[in-house]
């Protein structure tokens, strides 16, 4: 169960009431896009909930109707899924969602095959990999959607990040103790220009398979990087409607200025 009647849902600041409900007939705009936030209580720290708010707002600005779902442990996944996000959490949070994630593993892998875009940050990025070994040695198996293996450490990797990616320069903030190594054929999300990335040594950050993006960048990442947000929305719109993405011209002047200043500050 999700929606305003569920006591377990998390308030998303600025999100209109009733946005978890389908549009009234005749008011679907260019189409409905069902957006699912995985484990917003257990796996959404360092501002990751802002990614959901950003996507819902931009979906509306592009003329589509977002239907925002929150998925909590023990619930069924929504019948319709066009876009999915997940965030970071404590090691205890990852252990809490482990069984639920395994219960939905086949459905999640099926959604990936159908081209449903997903953005998984920090802890959820690790759980979408092969496995995560906590700092005290407990092995948490992952979904294997991304060929990435993570080892927890005592020393955290913290600070601002600039990446080179297929979506242009991406800025964000990393805060993780996990050190991730990619498999031989796994594409990274980006190359580190400032910061530490997956492990502080090989210059990679995150991982990308199809329309699934894993990354350590909090911030949250999407308001600071509109081009990445629109790539996810574009893929979701195509899945939802069966038609090419029909974007509007959006005024991103403030976000673009903030992005440019952060890149200049860190690389200048």
PDB file of C-alpha atoms in Angstrom:
ATOM      1  CA  UNK A   1       0.000   0.000   0.000  1.00  0.00           C
ATOM      2  CA  UNK A   2       1.293   3.433  -0.813  1.00  0.00           C
ATOM      3  CA  UNK A   3      -0.194   6.904  -1.021  1.00  0.00           C
ATOM      4  CA  UNK A   4      -1.337   9.595   1.380  1.00  0.00           C
ATOM      5  CA  UNK A   5      -3.354   7.086   3.458  1.00  0.00           C
ATOM      6  CA  UNK A   6      -0.255   5.028   4.239  1.00  0.00           C
ATOM      7  CA  UNK A   7       1.470   6.053   7.496  1.00  0.00           C
ATOM      8  CA  UNK A   8       4.742   4.722   6.181  1.00  0.00           C
ATOM      9  CA  UNK A   9       5.065   7.065   3.197  1.00  0.00           C
ATOM     10  CA  UNK A  10       7.698   9.786   3.365  1.00  0.00           C
ATOM     11  CA  UNK A  11       6.835  13.429   2.797  1.00  0.00           C
ATOM     12  CA  UNK A  12       8.459  14.761  -0.353  1.00  0.00           C
ATOM     13  CA  UNK A  13       8.720  18.512   0.149  1.00  0.00           C
ATOM     14  CA  UNK A  14       6.971  20.394  -2.643  1.00  0.00           C
ATOM     15  CA  UNK A  15       5.270  17.333  -4.070  1.00  0.00           C
ATOM     16  CA  UNK A  16       1.548  18.086  -4.666  1.00  0.00           C
ATOM     17  CA  UNK A  17      -1.047  16.062  -2.775  1.00  0.00           C
ATOM     18  CA  UNK A  18      -2.467  13.192  -4.782  1.00  0.00           C
ATOM     19  CA  UNK A  19       0.566  12.833  -7.012  1.00  0.00           C
ATOM     20  CA  UNK A  20       0.564   9.110  -6.296  1.00  0.00           C
ATOM     21  CA  UNK A  21      -2.721   8.787  -8.173  1.00  0.00           C
ATOM     22  CA  UNK A  22      -3.326   8.445 -11.911  1.00  0.00           C
ATOM     23  CA  UNK A  23      -4.550  11.487 -13.787  1.00  0.00           C
ATOM     24  CA  UNK A  24      -8.230  12.038 -14.308  1.00  0.00           C
ATOM     25  CA  UNK A  25      -9.358  10.748 -17.730  1.00  0.00           C
ATOM     26  CA  UNK A  26      -8.610  13.338 -20.381  1.00  0.00           C
ATOM     27  CA  UNK A  27      -5.914  15.034 -18.281  1.00  0.00           C
ATOM     28  CA  UNK A  28      -2.966  12.713 -18.955  1.00  0.00           C
ATOM     29  CA  UNK A  29      -1.091  15.349 -20.975  1.00  0.00           C
ATOM     30  CA  UNK A  30       1.513  13.649 -23.174  1.00  0.00           C
ATOM     31  CA  UNK A  31       1.126  10.511 -21.025  1.00  0.00           C
ATOM     32  CA  UNK A  32       1.533   9.197 -17.482  1.00  0.00           C
ATOM     33  CA  UNK A  33       4.996   8.263 -16.213  1.00  0.00           C
ATOM     34  CA  UNK A  34       4.939   6.001 -13.138  1.00  0.00           C
ATOM     35  CA  UNK A  35       7.956   6.812 -10.936  1.00  0.00           C
ATOM     36  CA  UNK A  36       8.912   4.451  -8.099  1.00  0.00           C
ATOM     37  CA  UNK A  37      11.193   5.452  -5.214  1.00  0.00           C
ATOM     38  CA  UNK A  38      12.630   2.313  -3.598  1.00  0.00           C
ATOM     39  CA  UNK A  39      12.884   2.285   0.224  1.00  0.00           C
ATOM     40  CA  UNK A  40      12.660   6.040   0.934  1.00  0.00           C
ATOM     41  CA  UNK A  41      12.899   5.459   4.692  1.00  0.00           C
ATOM     42  CA  UNK A  42      15.789   2.998   4.775  1.00  0.00           C
ATOM     43  CA  UNK A  43      17.733   4.131   1.691  1.00  0.00           C
ATOM     44  CA  UNK A  44      17.430   7.870   1.217  1.00  0.00           C
ATOM     45  CA  UNK A  45      20.027   9.919   3.047  1.00  0.00           C
ATOM     46  CA  UNK A  46      22.138  12.920   2.050  1.00  0.00           C
ATOM     47  CA  UNK A  47      19.260  14.465   0.100  1.00  0.00           C
ATOM     48  CA  UNK A  48      18.514  11.544  -2.233  1.00  0.00           C
ATOM     49  CA  UNK A  49      14.760  12.130  -1.887  1.00  0.00           C
ATOM     50  CA  UNK A  50      15.379  15.301  -3.888  1.00  0.00           C
ATOM     51  CA  UNK A  51      15.959  13.153  -6.970  1.00  0.00           C
ATOM     52  CA  UNK A  52      12.340  11.992  -6.802  1.00  0.00           C
ATOM     53  CA  UNK A  53      11.117  15.577  -6.366  1.00  0.00           C
ATOM     54  CA  UNK A  54      13.288  16.739  -9.281  1.00  0.00           C
ATOM     55  CA  UNK A  55      12.061  14.000 -11.626  1.00  0.00           C
ATOM     56  CA  UNK A  56       8.395  14.554 -10.759  1.00  0.00           C
ATOM     57  CA  UNK A  57       8.723  18.309 -11.277  1.00  0.00           C
ATOM     58  CA  UNK A  58      10.542  17.994 -14.606  1.00  0.00           C
ATOM     59  CA  UNK A  59       8.095  15.339 -15.843  1.00  0.00           C
ATOM     60  CA  UNK A  60       5.299  17.880 -15.260  1.00  0.00           C
ATOM     61  CA  UNK A  61       7.256  20.697 -16.914  1.00  0.00           C
ATOM     62  CA  UNK A  62       7.725  18.495 -20.003  1.00  0.00           C
ATOM     63  CA  UNK A  63       3.951  18.042 -20.239  1.00  0.00           C
ATOM     64  CA  UNK A  64       3.644  14.512 -18.854  1.00  0.00           C
ATOM     65  CA  UNK A  65       1.865  13.429 -15.649  1.00  0.00           C
ATOM     66  CA  UNK A  66       4.052  11.823 -12.962  1.00  0.00           C
ATOM     67  CA  UNK A  67       2.482   9.167 -10.764  1.00  0.00           C
ATOM     68  CA  UNK A  68       4.829   8.915  -7.761  1.00  0.00           C
ATOM     69  CA  UNK A  69       4.997   5.625  -5.849  1.00  0.00           C
ATOM     70  CA  UNK A  70       6.962   4.817  -2.707  1.00  0.00           C
ATOM     71  CA  UNK A  71       7.994   1.199  -2.228  1.00  0.00           C
ATOM     72  CA  UNK A  72       8.565  -0.041   1.334  1.00  0.00           C
ATOM     73  CA  UNK A  73       9.825  -3.471   2.501  1.00  0.00           C
ATOM     74  CA  UNK A  74       7.045  -6.053   2.463  1.00  0.00           C
ATOM     75  CA  UNK A  75       4.956  -4.316  -0.180  1.00  0.00           C
ATOM     76  CA  UNK A  76       4.236  -5.398  -3.731  1.00  0.00           C
ATOM     77  CA  UNK A  77       5.857  -3.375  -6.470  1.00  0.00           C
ATOM     78  CA  UNK A  78       3.425  -1.193  -8.440  1.00  0.00           C
ATOM     79  CA  UNK A  79       1.884  -2.943 -11.421  1.00  0.00           C
ATOM     80  CA  UNK A  80       3.082  -0.184 -13.746  1.00  0.00           C
ATOM     81  CA  UNK A  81       6.689   1.051 -13.549  1.00  0.00           C
ATOM     82  CA  UNK A  82       8.327   3.407 -16.057  1.00  0.00           C
ATOM     83  CA  UNK A  83      11.135   4.927 -13.938  1.00  0.00           C
ATOM     84  CA  UNK A  84      12.814   3.879 -10.701  1.00  0.00           C
ATOM     85  CA  UNK A  85      15.150   5.589  -8.218  1.00  0.00           C
ATOM     86  CA  UNK A  86      16.929   4.483  -5.062  1.00  0.00           C
ATOM     87  CA  UNK A  87      19.325   6.123  -2.652  1.00  0.00           C
ATOM     88  CA  UNK A  88      21.929   5.580  -0.001  1.00  0.00           C
ATOM     89  CA  UNK A  89      21.612   4.368   3.562  1.00  0.00           C
ATOM     90  CA  UNK A  90      23.483   2.966   6.495  1.00  0.00           C
ATOM     91  CA  UNK A  91      24.795  -0.615   6.342  1.00  0.00           C
ATOM     92  CA  UNK A  92      21.897  -1.534   8.644  1.00  0.00           C
ATOM     93  CA  UNK A  93      19.456  -0.128   6.086  1.00  0.00           C
ATOM     94  CA  UNK A  94      20.937  -2.299   3.348  1.00  0.00           C
ATOM     95  CA  UNK A  95      20.547  -5.378   5.540  1.00  0.00           C
ATOM     96  CA  UNK A  96      16.923  -4.368   6.238  1.00  0.00           C
ATOM     97  CA  UNK A  97      15.959  -4.206   2.552  1.00  0.00           C
ATOM     98  CA  UNK A  98      18.032  -7.221   1.481  1.00  0.00           C
ATOM     99  CA  UNK A  99      15.233  -9.803   1.714  1.00  0.00           C
ATOM    100  CA  UNK A 100      12.674  -7.553   0.036  1.00  0.00           C
ATOM    101  CA  UNK A 101      15.046  -6.785  -2.812  1.00  0.00           C
ATOM    102  CA  UNK A 102      15.662 -10.490  -3.350  1.00  0.00           C
ATOM    103  CA  UNK A 103      11.890 -11.109  -3.334  1.00  0.00           C
ATOM    104  CA  UNK A 104      11.498  -8.686  -6.245  1.00  0.00           C
ATOM    105  CA  UNK A 105      14.738  -9.603  -8.024  1.00  0.00           C
ATOM    106  CA  UNK A 106      13.131 -11.309 -11.036  1.00  0.00           C
ATOM    107  CA  UNK A 107      10.686  -8.419 -11.579  1.00  0.00           C
ATOM    108  CA  UNK A 108      13.478  -5.849 -11.309  1.00  0.00           C
ATOM    109  CA  UNK A 109      15.669  -7.717 -13.773  1.00  0.00           C
ATOM    110  CA  UNK A 110      12.667  -7.962 -16.106  1.00  0.00           C
ATOM    111  CA  UNK A 111      12.115  -4.198 -15.913  1.00  0.00           C
ATOM    112  CA  UNK A 112      15.762  -3.654 -16.819  1.00  0.00           C
ATOM    113  CA  UNK A 113      15.309  -5.901 -19.872  1.00  0.00           C
ATOM    114  CA  UNK A 114      12.228  -3.863 -20.869  1.00  0.00           C
ATOM    115  CA  UNK A 115      14.361  -0.697 -20.875  1.00  0.00           C
ATOM    116  CA  UNK A 116      12.939   0.905 -17.725  1.00  0.00           C
ATOM    117  CA  UNK A 117      15.473   3.544 -16.609  1.00  0.00           C
ATOM    118  CA  UNK A 118      16.791   3.373 -13.064  1.00  0.00           C
ATOM    119  CA  UNK A 119      19.031   5.659 -11.032  1.00  0.00           C
ATOM    120  CA  UNK A 120      20.580   3.938  -8.020  1.00  0.00           C
ATOM    121  CA  UNK A 121      22.708   5.993  -5.650  1.00  0.00           C
ATOM    122  CA  UNK A 122      25.310   4.789  -3.139  1.00  0.00           C
ATOM    123  CA  UNK A 123      23.828   1.899  -1.100  1.00  0.00           C
ATOM    124  CA  UNK A 124      21.307   0.960  -3.766  1.00  0.00           C
ATOM    125  CA  UNK A 125      24.077   1.158  -6.391  1.00  0.00           C
ATOM    126  CA  UNK A 126      26.009  -1.363  -4.299  1.00  0.00           C
ATOM    127  CA  UNK A 127      22.962  -3.652  -3.999  1.00  0.00           C
ATOM    128  CA  UNK A 128      22.434  -3.543  -7.773  1.00  0.00           C
ATOM    129  CA  UNK A 129      25.973  -4.936  -8.098  1.00  0.00           C
ATOM    130  CA  UNK A 130      27.218  -8.449  -7.442  1.00  0.00           C
ATOM    131  CA  UNK A 131      27.704  -8.127  -3.691  1.00  0.00           C
ATOM    132  CA  UNK A 132      28.509  -5.800  -0.818  1.00  0.00           C
ATOM    133  CA  UNK A 133      30.723  -6.914   2.077  1.00  0.00           C
ATOM    134  CA  UNK A 134      30.165  -4.752   5.165  1.00  0.00           C
ATOM    135  CA  UNK A 135      33.049  -3.430   7.215  1.00  0.00           C
ATOM    136  CA  UNK A 136      32.439  -6.174   9.788  1.00  0.00           C
ATOM    137  CA  UNK A 137      32.604  -8.875   7.121  1.00  0.00           C
ATOM    138  CA  UNK A 138      28.938  -9.625   6.453  1.00  0.00           C
ATOM    139  CA  UNK A 139      28.292 -10.384   2.764  1.00  0.00           C
ATOM    140  CA  UNK A 140      25.099  -8.877   1.356  1.00  0.00           C
ATOM    141  CA  UNK A 141      24.321 -10.398  -2.075  1.00  0.00           C
ATOM    142  CA  UNK A 142      23.344  -7.999  -4.850  1.00  0.00           C
ATOM    143  CA  UNK A 143      21.058  -8.318  -7.856  1.00  0.00           C
ATOM    144  CA  UNK A 144      23.917  -8.608 -10.340  1.00  0.00           C
ATOM    145  CA  UNK A 145      22.362  -6.048 -12.677  1.00  0.00           C
ATOM    146  CA  UNK A 146      25.636  -4.119 -12.555  1.00  0.00           C
ATOM    147  CA  UNK A 147      28.948  -5.991 -12.592  1.00  0.00           C
ATOM    148  CA  UNK A 148      30.333  -4.252  -9.528  1.00  0.00           C
ATOM    149  CA  UNK A 149      31.622  -5.605  -6.214  1.00  0.00           C
ATOM    150  CA  UNK A 150      31.923  -3.481  -3.071  1.00  0.00           C
ATOM    151  CA  UNK A 151      33.975  -3.843   0.096  1.00  0.00           C
ATOM    152  CA  UNK A 152      33.180  -1.715   3.161  1.00  0.00           C
ATOM    153  CA  UNK A 153      36.066   0.158   4.778  1.00  0.00           C
ATOM    154  CA  UNK A 154      36.741   2.116   7.956  1.00  0.00           C
ATOM    155  CA  UNK A 155      37.849   5.197   5.993  1.00  0.00           C
ATOM    156  CA  UNK A 156      35.147   7.171   4.175  1.00  0.00           C
ATOM    157  CA  UNK A 157      35.501   8.893   0.805  1.00  0.00           C
ATOM    158  CA  UNK A 158      33.896  12.306   1.204  1.00  0.00           C
ATOM    159  CA  UNK A 159      33.808  15.480  -0.861  1.00  0.00           C
ATOM    160  CA  UNK A 160      32.667  17.197  -4.048  1.00  0.00           C
ATOM    161  CA  UNK A 161      33.021  15.385  -7.361  1.00  0.00           C
ATOM    162  CA  UNK A 162      33.242  16.289 -11.039  1.00  0.00           C
ATOM    163  CA  UNK A 163      32.888  13.564 -13.642  1.00  0.00           C
ATOM    164  CA  UNK A 164      33.176  13.333 -17.400  1.00  0.00           C
ATOM    165  CA  UNK A 165      30.184  11.306 -18.636  1.00  0.00           C
ATOM    166  CA  UNK A 166      28.138  10.742 -21.769  1.00  0.00           C
ATOM    167  CA  UNK A 167      25.756  13.325 -20.279  1.00  0.00           C
ATOM    168  CA  UNK A 168      28.495  15.967 -20.133  1.00  0.00           C
ATOM    169  CA  UNK A 169      30.235  17.070 -16.948  1.00  0.00           C
ATOM    170  CA  UNK A 170      28.344  15.824 -13.895  1.00  0.00           C
ATOM    171  CA  UNK A 171      28.771  17.364 -10.434  1.00  0.00           C
ATOM    172  CA  UNK A 172      27.808  15.951  -7.048  1.00  0.00           C
ATOM    173  CA  UNK A 173      28.988  15.023  -3.576  1.00  0.00           C
ATOM    174  CA  UNK A 174      30.282  11.628  -2.514  1.00  0.00           C
ATOM    175  CA  UNK A 175      30.095  10.202   1.003  1.00  0.00           C
ATOM    176  CA  UNK A 176      30.729   6.462   1.148  1.00  0.00           C
ATOM    177  CA  UNK A 177      32.857   3.917   2.931  1.00  0.00           C
ATOM    178  CA  UNK A 178      32.349   1.252   0.295  1.00  0.00           C
ATOM    179  CA  UNK A 179      35.122   0.719  -2.231  1.00  0.00           C
ATOM    180  CA  UNK A 180      33.715  -0.596  -5.520  1.00  0.00           C
ATOM    181  CA  UNK A 181      35.556  -2.466  -8.265  1.00  0.00           C
ATOM    182  CA  UNK A 182      33.947  -2.940 -11.693  1.00  0.00           C
ATOM    183  CA  UNK A 183      34.059  -6.164 -13.682  1.00  0.00           C
ATOM    184  CA  UNK A 184      36.184  -6.284 -16.813  1.00  0.00           C
ATOM    185  CA  UNK A 185      33.343  -5.479 -19.218  1.00  0.00           C
ATOM    186  CA  UNK A 186      31.379  -3.080 -17.041  1.00  0.00           C
ATOM    187  CA  UNK A 187      31.129   0.527 -18.245  1.00  0.00           C
ATOM    188  CA  UNK A 188      31.579   3.183 -15.552  1.00  0.00           C
ATOM    189  CA  UNK A 189      29.098   6.024 -15.206  1.00  0.00           C
ATOM    190  CA  UNK A 190      31.927   8.511 -15.537  1.00  0.00           C
ATOM    191  CA  UNK A 191      35.622   9.284 -15.289  1.00  0.00           C
ATOM    192  CA  UNK A 192      36.741  11.181 -12.221  1.00  0.00           C
ATOM    193  CA  UNK A 193      38.053  14.698 -12.809  1.00  0.00           C
ATOM    194  CA  UNK A 194      37.779  15.712  -9.163  1.00  0.00           C
ATOM    195  CA  UNK A 195      37.058  13.447  -6.202  1.00  0.00           C
ATOM    196  CA  UNK A 196      37.654   9.763  -5.538  1.00  0.00           C
ATOM    197  CA  UNK A 197      34.886   7.849  -7.331  1.00  0.00           C
ATOM    198  CA  UNK A 198      34.398   4.097  -7.042  1.00  0.00           C
ATOM    199  CA  UNK A 199      37.528   3.334  -5.085  1.00  0.00           C
ATOM    200  CA  UNK A 200      39.913   6.287  -5.120  1.00  0.00           C
ATOM    201  CA  UNK A 201      42.446   4.567  -7.365  1.00  0.00           C
ATOM    202  CA  UNK A 202      41.218   3.559 -10.857  1.00  0.00           C
ATOM    203  CA  UNK A 203      39.575   6.846 -11.950  1.00  0.00           C
ATOM    204  CA  UNK A 204      36.122   5.352 -12.462  1.00  0.00           C
ATOM    205  CA  UNK A 205      32.847   6.411 -10.875  1.00  0.00           C
ATOM    206  CA  UNK A 206      29.604   4.464 -10.850  1.00  0.00           C
ATOM    207  CA  UNK A 207      28.427   2.021 -13.495  1.00  0.00           C
ATOM    208  CA  UNK A 208      26.016   2.014 -16.462  1.00  0.00           C
ATOM    209  CA  UNK A 209      24.222  -0.929 -18.042  1.00  0.00           C
ATOM    210  CA  UNK A 210      21.543  -0.093 -20.601  1.00  0.00           C
ATOM    211  CA  UNK A 211      19.314   2.504 -18.938  1.00  0.00           C
ATOM    212  CA  UNK A 212      20.484   1.647 -15.409  1.00  0.00           C
ATOM    213  CA  UNK A 213      22.818   4.191 -13.811  1.00  0.00           C
ATOM    214  CA  UNK A 214      24.596   3.498 -10.536  1.00  0.00           C
ATOM    215  CA  UNK A 215      26.588   6.245  -8.830  1.00  0.00           C
ATOM    216  CA  UNK A 216      27.949   7.410  -5.482  1.00  0.00           C
ATOM    217  CA  UNK A 217      26.946  11.027  -6.140  1.00  0.00           C
ATOM    218  CA  UNK A 218      24.535  12.480  -3.625  1.00  0.00           C
ATOM    219  CA  UNK A 219      23.683  16.145  -3.510  1.00  0.00           C
ATOM    220  CA  UNK A 220      21.081  15.128  -4.752  1.00  0.00           C
ATOM    221  CA  UNK A 221      22.567  14.580  -8.180  1.00  0.00           C
ATOM    222  CA  UNK A 222      19.629  15.350 -10.491  1.00  0.00           C
ATOM    223  CA  UNK A 223      18.764  19.002  -9.659  1.00  0.00           C
ATOM    224  CA  UNK A 224      22.421  19.874 -10.267  1.00  0.00           C
ATOM    225  CA  UNK A 225      22.568  17.954 -13.549  1.00  0.00           C
ATOM    226  CA  UNK A 226      19.385  18.563 -15.609  1.00  0.00           C
ATOM    227  CA  UNK A 227      20.796  16.828 -18.690  1.00  0.00           C
ATOM    228  CA  UNK A 228      21.046  13.551 -16.758  1.00  0.00           C
ATOM    229  CA  UNK A 229      17.547  14.038 -15.333  1.00  0.00           C
ATOM    230  CA  UNK A 230      16.097  14.556 -18.802  1.00  0.00           C
ATOM    231  CA  UNK A 231      17.892  11.503 -20.184  1.00  0.00           C
ATOM    232  CA  UNK A 232      16.146   9.367 -17.553  1.00  0.00           C
ATOM    233  CA  UNK A 233      12.794  11.051 -18.231  1.00  0.00           C
ATOM    234  CA  UNK A 234      13.222  10.640 -21.994  1.00  0.00           C
ATOM    235  CA  UNK A 235      13.845   6.907 -21.674  1.00  0.00           C
ATOM    236  CA  UNK A 236      10.882   6.608 -19.287  1.00  0.00           C
ATOM    237  CA  UNK A 237       8.587   8.528 -21.635  1.00  0.00           C
ATOM    238  CA  UNK A 238       9.436   6.164 -24.477  1.00  0.00           C
ATOM    239  CA  UNK A 239       8.675   3.131 -22.280  1.00  0.00           C
ATOM    240  CA  UNK A 240       5.438   4.715 -21.031  1.00  0.00           C
ATOM    241  CA  UNK A 241       4.005   5.915 -24.338  1.00  0.00           C
ATOM    242  CA  UNK A 242       5.760   3.886 -27.027  1.00  0.00           C
ATOM    243  CA  UNK A 243       6.595   7.189 -28.730  1.00  0.00           C
ATOM    244  CA  UNK A 244       9.796   9.251 -28.856  1.00  0.00           C
ATOM    245  CA  UNK A 245      10.284  11.698 -25.977  1.00  0.00           C
ATOM    246  CA  UNK A 246       8.541  15.020 -26.634  1.00  0.00           C
ATOM    247  CA  UNK A 247      10.456  17.505 -24.426  1.00  0.00           C
ATOM    248  CA  UNK A 248       9.548  21.107 -23.729  1.00  0.00           C
ATOM    249  CA  UNK A 249      12.099  23.919 -23.720  1.00  0.00           C
ATOM    250  CA  UNK A 250      12.845  24.361 -20.022  1.00  0.00           C
ATOM    251  CA  UNK A 251      14.558  27.331 -18.383  1.00  0.00           C
ATOM    252  CA  UNK A 252      17.482  25.793 -16.490  1.00  0.00           C
ATOM    253  CA  UNK A 253      19.479  29.015 -16.190  1.00  0.00           C
ATOM    254  CA  UNK A 254      19.906  28.836 -12.408  1.00  0.00           C
ATOM    255  CA  UNK A 255      20.893  25.169 -12.447  1.00  0.00           C
ATOM    256  CA  UNK A 256      23.264  25.747 -15.361  1.00  0.00           C
ATOM    257  CA  UNK A 257      24.968  28.657 -13.571  1.00  0.00           C
ATOM    258  CA  UNK A 258      25.364  26.636 -10.363  1.00  0.00           C
ATOM    259  CA  UNK A 259      26.728  23.702 -12.351  1.00  0.00           C
ATOM    260  CA  UNK A 260      29.231  25.846 -14.266  1.00  0.00           C
ATOM    261  CA  UNK A 261      30.466  27.569 -11.094  1.00  0.00           C
ATOM    262  CA  UNK A 262      30.974  24.237  -9.324  1.00  0.00           C
ATOM    263  CA  UNK A 263      32.968  22.855 -12.263  1.00  0.00           C
ATOM    264  CA  UNK A 264      35.071  26.034 -12.432  1.00  0.00           C
ATOM    265  CA  UNK A 265      35.614  26.072  -8.652  1.00  0.00           C
ATOM    266  CA  UNK A 266      36.818  22.471  -8.529  1.00  0.00           C
ATOM    267  CA  UNK A 267      38.776  22.305 -11.783  1.00  0.00           C
ATOM    268  CA  UNK A 268      39.826  25.905 -12.306  1.00  0.00           C
TER     269      UNK A 268
END
